[in-house]
PDB file of N, CA and C in Angstrom:
ATOM      1  N   MET A   1     170.079 168.570 168.731  1.00  0.00           N
ATOM      2  CA  MET A   1     171.172 167.666 168.967  1.00  0.00           C
ATOM      3  C   MET A   1     170.806 166.297 168.387  1.00  0.00           C
ATOM      4  N   SER A   2     171.676 165.731 167.624  1.00  0.00           N
ATOM      5  CA  SER A   2     171.466 164.422 167.034  1.00  0.00           C
ATOM      6  C   SER A   2     171.662 163.331 168.083  1.00  0.00           C
ATOM      7  N   ARG A   3     170.922 162.253 167.956  1.00  0.00           N
ATOM      8  CA  ARG A   3     170.999 161.129 168.884  1.00  0.00           C
ATOM      9  C   ARG A   3     171.449 159.893 168.132  1.00  0.00           C
ATOM     10  N   VAL A   4     171.950 158.889 168.860  1.00  0.00           N
ATOM     11  CA  VAL A   4     172.313 157.605 168.266  1.00  0.00           C
ATOM     12  C   VAL A   4     171.553 156.498 168.993  1.00  0.00           C
ATOM     13  N   LEU A   5     171.306 155.428 168.263  1.00  0.00           N
ATOM     14  CA  LEU A   5     170.512 154.320 168.772  1.00  0.00           C
ATOM     15  C   LEU A   5     171.174 153.011 168.378  1.00  0.00           C
ATOM     16  N   SER A   6     171.208 152.078 169.314  1.00  0.00           N
ATOM     17  CA  SER A   6     171.633 150.720 168.971  1.00  0.00           C
ATOM     18  C   SER A   6     170.461 149.790 169.226  1.00  0.00           C
ATOM     19  N   MET A   7     170.389 148.738 168.423  1.00  0.00           N
ATOM     20  CA  MET A   7     169.360 147.720 168.576  1.00  0.00           C
ATOM     21  C   MET A   7     170.050 146.371 168.597  1.00  0.00           C
ATOM     22  N   ASN A   8     169.610 145.522 169.493  1.00  0.00           N
ATOM     23  CA  ASN A   8     170.196 144.194 169.598  1.00  0.00           C
ATOM     24  C   ASN A   8     169.081 143.198 169.872  1.00  0.00           C
ATOM     25  N   GLU A   9     168.990 142.182 169.025  1.00  0.00           N
ATOM     26  CA  GLU A   9     168.000 141.141 169.262  1.00  0.00           C
ATOM     27  C   GLU A   9     168.665 140.008 170.027  1.00  0.00           C
ATOM     28  N   ARG A  10     167.972 139.534 171.047  1.00  0.00           N
ATOM     29  CA  ARG A  10     168.486 138.423 171.851  1.00  0.00           C
ATOM     30  C   ARG A  10     167.412 137.345 171.959  1.00  0.00           C
ATOM     31  N   ARG A  11     167.881 136.130 171.909  1.00  0.00           N
ATOM     32  CA  ARG A  11     167.009 134.985 172.173  1.00  0.00           C
ATOM     33  C   ARG A  11     167.455 134.408 173.507  1.00  0.00           C
ATOM     34  N   VAL A  12     166.506 134.295 174.401  1.00  0.00           N
ATOM     35  CA  VAL A  12     166.798 133.844 175.756  1.00  0.00           C
ATOM     36  C   VAL A  12     166.040 132.540 176.000  1.00  0.00           C
ATOM     37  N   GLU A  13     166.779 131.504 176.338  1.00  0.00           N
ATOM     38  CA  GLU A  13     166.162 130.208 176.634  1.00  0.00           C
ATOM     39  C   GLU A  13     165.371 130.304 177.935  1.00  0.00           C
ATOM     40  N   ALA A  14     164.358 129.472 178.063  1.00  0.00           N
ATOM     41  CA  ALA A  14     163.486 129.501 179.237  1.00  0.00           C
ATOM     42  C   ALA A  14     164.274 129.366 180.537  1.00  0.00           C
ATOM     43  N   VAL A  15     165.309 128.548 180.536  1.00  0.00           N
ATOM     44  CA  VAL A  15     166.094 128.341 181.760  1.00  0.00           C
ATOM     45  C   VAL A  15     166.936 129.566 182.118  1.00  0.00           C
ATOM     46  N   GLU A  16     167.162 130.471 181.155  1.00  0.00           N
ATOM     47  CA  GLU A  16     167.956 131.678 181.390  1.00  0.00           C
ATOM     48  C   GLU A  16     167.088 132.927 181.586  1.00  0.00           C
ATOM     49  N   ARG A  17     165.799 132.783 181.392  1.00  0.00           N
ATOM     50  CA  ARG A  17     164.890 133.932 181.392  1.00  0.00           C
ATOM     51  C   ARG A  17     164.925 134.723 182.699  1.00  0.00           C
ATOM     52  N   GLU A  18     164.834 134.047 183.824  1.00  0.00           N
ATOM     53  CA  GLU A  18     164.796 134.733 185.115  1.00  0.00           C
ATOM     54  C   GLU A  18     166.061 135.566 185.331  1.00  0.00           C
ATOM     55  N   ALA A  19     167.225 135.007 185.028  1.00  0.00           N
ATOM     56  CA  ALA A  19     168.487 135.744 185.188  1.00  0.00           C
ATOM     57  C   ALA A  19     168.562 136.926 184.221  1.00  0.00           C
ATOM     58  N   TYR A  20     168.111 136.717 182.994  1.00  0.00           N
ATOM     59  CA  TYR A  20     168.107 137.810 182.008  1.00  0.00           C
ATOM     60  C   TYR A  20     167.241 138.964 182.493  1.00  0.00           C
ATOM     61  N   LEU A  21     166.014 138.660 182.910  1.00  0.00           N
ATOM     62  CA  LEU A  21     165.102 139.700 183.375  1.00  0.00           C
ATOM     63  C   LEU A  21     165.626 140.387 184.633  1.00  0.00           C
ATOM     64  N   ALA A  22     166.261 139.642 185.517  1.00  0.00           N
ATOM     65  CA  ALA A  22     166.816 140.214 186.747  1.00  0.00           C
ATOM     66  C   ALA A  22     167.957 141.177 186.451  1.00  0.00           C
ATOM     67  N   ALA A  23     168.673 140.966 185.359  1.00  0.00           N
ATOM     68  CA  ALA A  23     169.807 141.825 185.001  1.00  0.00           C
ATOM     69  C   ALA A  23     169.374 143.128 184.330  1.00  0.00           C
ATOM     70  N   LEU A  24     168.154 143.197 183.843  1.00  0.00           N
ATOM     71  CA  LEU A  24     167.715 144.388 183.102  1.00  0.00           C
ATOM     72  C   LEU A  24     167.735 145.673 183.931  1.00  0.00           C
ATOM     73  N   PRO A  25     167.288 145.689 185.176  1.00  0.00           N
ATOM     74  CA  PRO A  25     167.375 146.930 185.952  1.00  0.00           C
ATOM     75  C   PRO A  25     168.818 147.405 186.157  1.00  0.00           C
ATOM     76  N   VAL A  26     169.724 146.484 186.292  1.00  0.00           N
ATOM     77  CA  VAL A  26     171.148 146.838 186.432  1.00  0.00           C
ATOM     78  C   VAL A  26     171.650 147.479 185.147  1.00  0.00           C
ATOM     79  N   ARG A  27     171.290 146.899 184.020  1.00  0.00           N
ATOM     80  CA  ARG A  27     171.702 147.452 182.729  1.00  0.00           C
ATOM     81  C   ARG A  27     171.059 148.819 182.488  1.00  0.00           C
ATOM     82  N   ARG A  28     169.789 148.969 182.881  1.00  0.00           N
ATOM     83  CA  ARG A  28     169.096 150.253 182.730  1.00  0.00           C
ATOM     84  C   ARG A  28     169.775 151.311 183.605  1.00  0.00           C
ATOM     85  N   ALA A  29     170.150 150.954 184.818  1.00  0.00           N
ATOM     86  CA  ALA A  29     170.828 151.896 185.717  1.00  0.00           C
ATOM     87  C   ALA A  29     172.199 152.287 185.175  1.00  0.00           C
ATOM     88  N   ALA A  30     172.919 151.339 184.586  1.00  0.00           N
ATOM     89  CA  ALA A  30     174.231 151.645 183.999  1.00  0.00           C
ATOM     90  C   ALA A  30     174.079 152.625 182.839  1.00  0.00           C
ATOM     91  N   ALA A  31     173.059 152.432 182.022  1.00  0.00           N
ATOM     92  CA  ALA A  31     172.808 153.357 180.915  1.00  0.00           C
ATOM     93  C   ALA A  31     172.437 154.734 181.455  1.00  0.00           C
ATOM     94  N   SER A  32     171.569 154.761 182.433  1.00  0.00           N
ATOM     95  CA  SER A  32     171.135 156.028 183.018  1.00  0.00           C
ATOM     96  C   SER A  32     172.312 156.791 183.629  1.00  0.00           C
ATOM     97  N   ALA A  33     173.256 156.086 184.206  1.00  0.00           N
ATOM     98  CA  ALA A  33     174.415 156.713 184.854  1.00  0.00           C
ATOM     99  C   ALA A  33     175.266 157.507 183.872  1.00  0.00           C
ATOM    100  N   VAL A  34     175.215 157.136 182.582  1.00  0.00           N
ATOM    101  CA  VAL A  34     175.993 157.868 181.567  1.00  0.00           C
ATOM    102  C   VAL A  34     175.071 158.688 180.663  1.00  0.00           C
ATOM    103  N   HIS A  35     173.844 158.916 181.147  1.00  0.00           N
ATOM    104  CA  HIS A  35     172.841 159.735 180.440  1.00  0.00           C
ATOM    105  C   HIS A  35     172.389 159.103 179.122  1.00  0.00           C
ATOM    106  N   ALA A  36     172.162 157.791 179.163  1.00  0.00           N
ATOM    107  CA  ALA A  36     171.606 157.059 178.025  1.00  0.00           C
ATOM    108  C   ALA A  36     170.285 156.428 178.480  1.00  0.00           C
ATOM    109  N   HIS A  37     169.484 155.999 177.517  1.00  0.00           N
ATOM    110  CA  HIS A  37     168.213 155.338 177.805  1.00  0.00           C
ATOM    111  C   HIS A  37     168.290 153.903 177.293  1.00  0.00           C
ATOM    112  N   PHE A  38     167.673 152.987 178.027  1.00  0.00           N
ATOM    113  CA  PHE A  38     167.714 151.567 177.688  1.00  0.00           C
ATOM    114  C   PHE A  38     166.314 150.991 177.817  1.00  0.00           C
ATOM    115  N   TRP A  39     165.825 150.357 176.741  1.00  0.00           N
ATOM    116  CA  TRP A  39     164.509 149.723 176.729  1.00  0.00           C
ATOM    117  C   TRP A  39     164.644 148.302 176.194  1.00  0.00           C
ATOM    118  N   VAL A  40     163.773 147.433 176.664  1.00  0.00           N
ATOM    119  CA  VAL A  40     163.723 146.055 176.171  1.00  0.00           C
ATOM    120  C   VAL A  40     162.267 145.695 175.902  1.00  0.00           C
ATOM    121  N   PHE A  41     162.053 145.083 174.748  1.00  0.00           N
ATOM    122  CA  PHE A  41     160.727 144.619 174.369  1.00  0.00           C
ATOM    123  C   PHE A  41     160.806 143.128 174.064  1.00  0.00           C
ATOM    124  N   GLU A  42     159.752 142.407 174.446  1.00  0.00           N
ATOM    125  CA  GLU A  42     159.669 140.987 174.105  1.00  0.00           C
ATOM    126  C   GLU A  42     158.618 140.808 173.024  1.00  0.00           C
ATOM    127  N   HIS A  43     158.910 139.948 172.078  1.00  0.00           N
ATOM    128  CA  HIS A  43     157.983 139.660 170.993  1.00  0.00           C
ATOM    129  C   HIS A  43     156.645 139.197 171.572  1.00  0.00           C
ATOM    130  N   ALA A  44     155.557 139.636 170.964  1.00  0.00           N
ATOM    131  CA  ALA A  44     154.222 139.358 171.489  1.00  0.00           C
ATOM    132  C   ALA A  44     153.872 137.874 171.509  1.00  0.00           C
ATOM    133  N   THR A  45     154.366 137.122 170.536  1.00  0.00           N
ATOM    134  CA  THR A  45     153.992 135.696 170.476  1.00  0.00           C
ATOM    135  C   THR A  45     155.180 134.748 170.576  1.00  0.00           C
ATOM    136  N   GLU A  46     156.390 135.257 170.504  1.00  0.00           N
ATOM    137  CA  GLU A  46     157.583 134.407 170.594  1.00  0.00           C
ATOM    138  C   GLU A  46     158.306 134.699 171.908  1.00  0.00           C
ATOM    139  N   HIS A  47     157.901 133.998 172.959  1.00  0.00           N
ATOM    140  CA  HIS A  47     158.516 134.211 174.261  1.00  0.00           C
ATOM    141  C   HIS A  47     160.004 133.889 174.198  1.00  0.00           C
ATOM    142  N   GLY A  48     160.795 134.752 174.816  1.00  0.00           N
ATOM    143  CA  GLY A  48     162.239 134.576 174.805  1.00  0.00           C
ATOM    144  C   GLY A  48     162.936 135.315 173.683  1.00  0.00           C
ATOM    145  N   ARG A  49     162.172 135.975 172.823  1.00  0.00           N
ATOM    146  CA  ARG A  49     162.749 136.778 171.749  1.00  0.00           C
ATOM    147  C   ARG A  49     162.622 138.251 172.140  1.00  0.00           C
ATOM    148  N   PHE A  50     163.771 138.879 172.408  1.00  0.00           N
ATOM    149  CA  PHE A  50     163.805 140.241 172.909  1.00  0.00           C
ATOM    150  C   PHE A  50     164.540 141.167 171.939  1.00  0.00           C
ATOM    151  N   VAL A  51     164.135 142.436 171.947  1.00  0.00           N
ATOM    152  CA  VAL A  51     164.870 143.474 171.239  1.00  0.00           C
ATOM    153  C   VAL A  51     165.247 144.522 172.278  1.00  0.00           C
ATOM    154  N   GLU A  52     166.551 144.826 172.325  1.00  0.00           N
ATOM    155  CA  GLU A  52     167.081 145.816 173.267  1.00  0.00           C
ATOM    156  C   GLU A  52     167.450 147.079 172.495  1.00  0.00           C
ATOM    157  N   PHE A  53     167.046 148.226 173.018  1.00  0.00           N
ATOM    158  CA  PHE A  53     167.360 149.513 172.413  1.00  0.00           C
ATOM    159  C   PHE A  53     168.140 150.351 173.419  1.00  0.00           C
ATOM    160  N   THR A  54     169.213 150.974 172.965  1.00  0.00           N
ATOM    161  CA  THR A  54     169.936 151.940 173.789  1.00  0.00           C
ATOM    162  C   THR A  54     170.056 153.213 172.968  1.00  0.00           C
ATOM    163  N   GLU A  55     169.667 154.331 173.573  1.00  0.00           N
ATOM    164  CA  GLU A  55     169.683 155.625 172.891  1.00  0.00           C
ATOM    165  C   GLU A  55     170.534 156.586 173.704  1.00  0.00           C
ATOM    166  N   ALA A  56     171.385 157.339 173.001  1.00  0.00           N
ATOM    167  CA  ALA A  56     172.321 158.242 173.683  1.00  0.00           C
ATOM    168  C   ALA A  56     172.623 159.447 172.805  1.00  0.00           C
ATOM    169  N   ALA A  57     173.368 160.384 173.368  1.00  0.00           N
ATOM    170  CA  ALA A  57     173.709 161.622 172.659  1.00  0.00           C
ATOM    171  C   ALA A  57     174.874 161.445 171.688  1.00  0.00           C
ATOM    172  N   SER A  58     175.673 160.401 171.876  1.00  0.00           N
ATOM    173  CA  SER A  58     176.840 160.217 171.009  1.00  0.00           C
ATOM    174  C   SER A  58     177.271 158.755 171.010  1.00  0.00           C
ATOM    175  N   ASP A  59     178.151 158.422 170.060  1.00  0.00           N
ATOM    176  CA  ASP A  59     178.699 157.062 170.013  1.00  0.00           C
ATOM    177  C   ASP A  59     179.478 156.747 171.282  1.00  0.00           C
ATOM    178  N   ASP A  60     180.204 157.731 171.810  1.00  0.00           N
ATOM    179  CA  ASP A  60     180.982 157.511 173.036  1.00  0.00           C
ATOM    180  C   ASP A  60     180.081 157.157 174.214  1.00  0.00           C
ATOM    181  N   VAL A  61     178.968 157.868 174.341  1.00  0.00           N
ATOM    182  CA  VAL A  61     178.029 157.581 175.428  1.00  0.00           C
ATOM    183  C   VAL A  61     177.378 156.220 175.208  1.00  0.00           C
ATOM    184  N   LEU A  62     177.064 155.907 173.970  1.00  0.00           N
ATOM    185  CA  LEU A  62     176.485 154.604 173.648  1.00  0.00           C
ATOM    186  C   LEU A  62     177.436 153.478 174.060  1.00  0.00           C
ATOM    187  N   ARG A  63     178.714 153.636 173.733  1.00  0.00           N
ATOM    188  CA  ARG A  63     179.717 152.633 174.126  1.00  0.00           C
ATOM    189  C   ARG A  63     179.831 152.544 175.646  1.00  0.00           C
ATOM    190  N   ALA A  64     179.814 153.682 176.318  1.00  0.00           N
ATOM    191  CA  ALA A  64     179.902 153.690 177.779  1.00  0.00           C
ATOM    192  C   ALA A  64     178.696 152.981 178.402  1.00  0.00           C
ATOM    193  N   ALA A  65     177.532 153.158 177.812  1.00  0.00           N
ATOM    194  CA  ALA A  65     176.319 152.531 178.337  1.00  0.00           C
ATOM    195  C   ALA A  65     176.385 151.015 178.217  1.00  0.00           C
ATOM    196  N   HIS A  66     177.051 150.527 177.188  1.00  0.00           N
ATOM    197  CA  HIS A  66     177.129 149.087 176.948  1.00  0.00           C
ATOM    198  C   HIS A  66     178.328 148.433 177.612  1.00  0.00           C
ATOM    199  N   GLY A  67     179.348 149.195 177.926  1.00  0.00           N
ATOM    200  CA  GLY A  67     180.546 148.592 178.512  1.00  0.00           C
ATOM    201  C   GLY A  67     181.191 147.617 177.555  1.00  0.00           C
ATOM    202  N   HIS A  68     181.513 146.441 178.059  1.00  0.00           N
ATOM    203  CA  HIS A  68     182.203 145.438 177.232  1.00  0.00           C
ATOM    204  C   HIS A  68     181.323 144.865 176.128  1.00  0.00           C
ATOM    205  N   ASP A  69     180.008 145.090 176.210  1.00  0.00           N
ATOM    206  CA  ASP A  69     179.059 144.560 175.232  1.00  0.00           C
ATOM    207  C   ASP A  69     178.641 145.641 174.234  1.00  0.00           C
ATOM    208  N   ALA A  70     179.592 146.510 173.860  1.00  0.00           N
ATOM    209  CA  ALA A  70     179.292 147.653 172.990  1.00  0.00           C
ATOM    210  C   ALA A  70     178.832 147.191 171.610  1.00  0.00           C
ATOM    211  N   PRO A  71     177.846 147.881 171.055  1.00  0.00           N
ATOM    212  CA  PRO A  71     177.339 147.498 169.731  1.00  0.00           C
ATOM    213  C   PRO A  71     178.335 147.836 168.628  1.00  0.00           C
ATOM    214  N   THR A  72     178.280 147.063 167.577  1.00  0.00           N
ATOM    215  CA  THR A  72     179.134 147.350 166.421  1.00  0.00           C
ATOM    216  C   THR A  72     178.368 148.161 165.383  1.00  0.00           C
ATOM    217  N   ASP A  73     177.073 148.287 165.574  1.00  0.00           N
ATOM    218  CA  ASP A  73     176.217 148.961 164.612  1.00  0.00           C
ATOM    219  C   ASP A  73     175.344 149.965 165.357  1.00  0.00           C
ATOM    220  N   SER A  74     175.215 151.160 164.814  1.00  0.00           N
ATOM    221  CA  SER A  74     174.334 152.146 165.442  1.00  0.00           C
ATOM    222  C   SER A  74     173.596 152.930 164.365  1.00  0.00           C
ATOM    223  N   TRP A  75     172.554 153.597 164.788  1.00  0.00           N
ATOM    224  CA  TRP A  75     171.695 154.391 163.912  1.00  0.00           C
ATOM    225  C   TRP A  75     171.754 155.835 164.373  1.00  0.00           C
ATOM    226  N   ARG A  76     171.732 156.761 163.443  1.00  0.00           N
ATOM    227  CA  ARG A  76     171.756 158.178 163.767  1.00  0.00           C
ATOM    228  C   ARG A  76     170.373 158.795 163.514  1.00  0.00           C
ATOM    229  N   GLU A  77     169.999 159.702 164.394  1.00  0.00           N
ATOM    230  CA  GLU A  77     168.725 160.404 164.271  1.00  0.00           C
ATOM    231  C   GLU A  77     168.735 161.249 163.004  1.00  0.00           C
ATOM    232  N   VAL A  78     167.614 161.282 162.319  1.00  0.00           N
ATOM    233  CA  VAL A  78     167.453 162.069 161.110  1.00  0.00           C
ATOM    234  C   VAL A  78     166.439 163.164 161.401  1.00  0.00           C
ATOM    235  N   GLU A  79     166.803 164.366 161.089  1.00  0.00           N
ATOM    236  CA  GLU A  79     165.888 165.496 161.244  1.00  0.00           C
ATOM    237  C   GLU A  79     165.081 165.617 159.968  1.00  0.00           C
ATOM    238  N   GLY A  80     163.783 165.432 160.070  1.00  0.00           N
ATOM    239  CA  GLY A  80     162.914 165.522 158.898  1.00  0.00           C
ATOM    240  C   GLY A  80     162.591 166.968 158.554  1.00  0.00           C
ATOM    241  N   GLY A  81     162.162 167.182 157.346  1.00  0.00           N
ATOM    242  CA  GLY A  81     161.889 168.555 156.975  1.00  0.00           C
ATOM    243  C   GLY A  81     160.712 168.751 156.157  1.00  0.00           C
TER     244      GLY A  81
END
């Protein structure tokens, strides 16, 4: 089964960091509820620079995982041979 992935880079100001981090479990739970996966990574040396990944079985599930913040760009899994 092919998968789809969205990536979104976010810059979070220091004053917004606590609220951003507090919202991540809610976003992860929303993704999980529609059978999608959600990960966030912070740049090793640039604090406040995050990359968010959402992976799902289809574009529809990806959109459902994001709600109103649906990505406009997605990547499709490639089967190597």
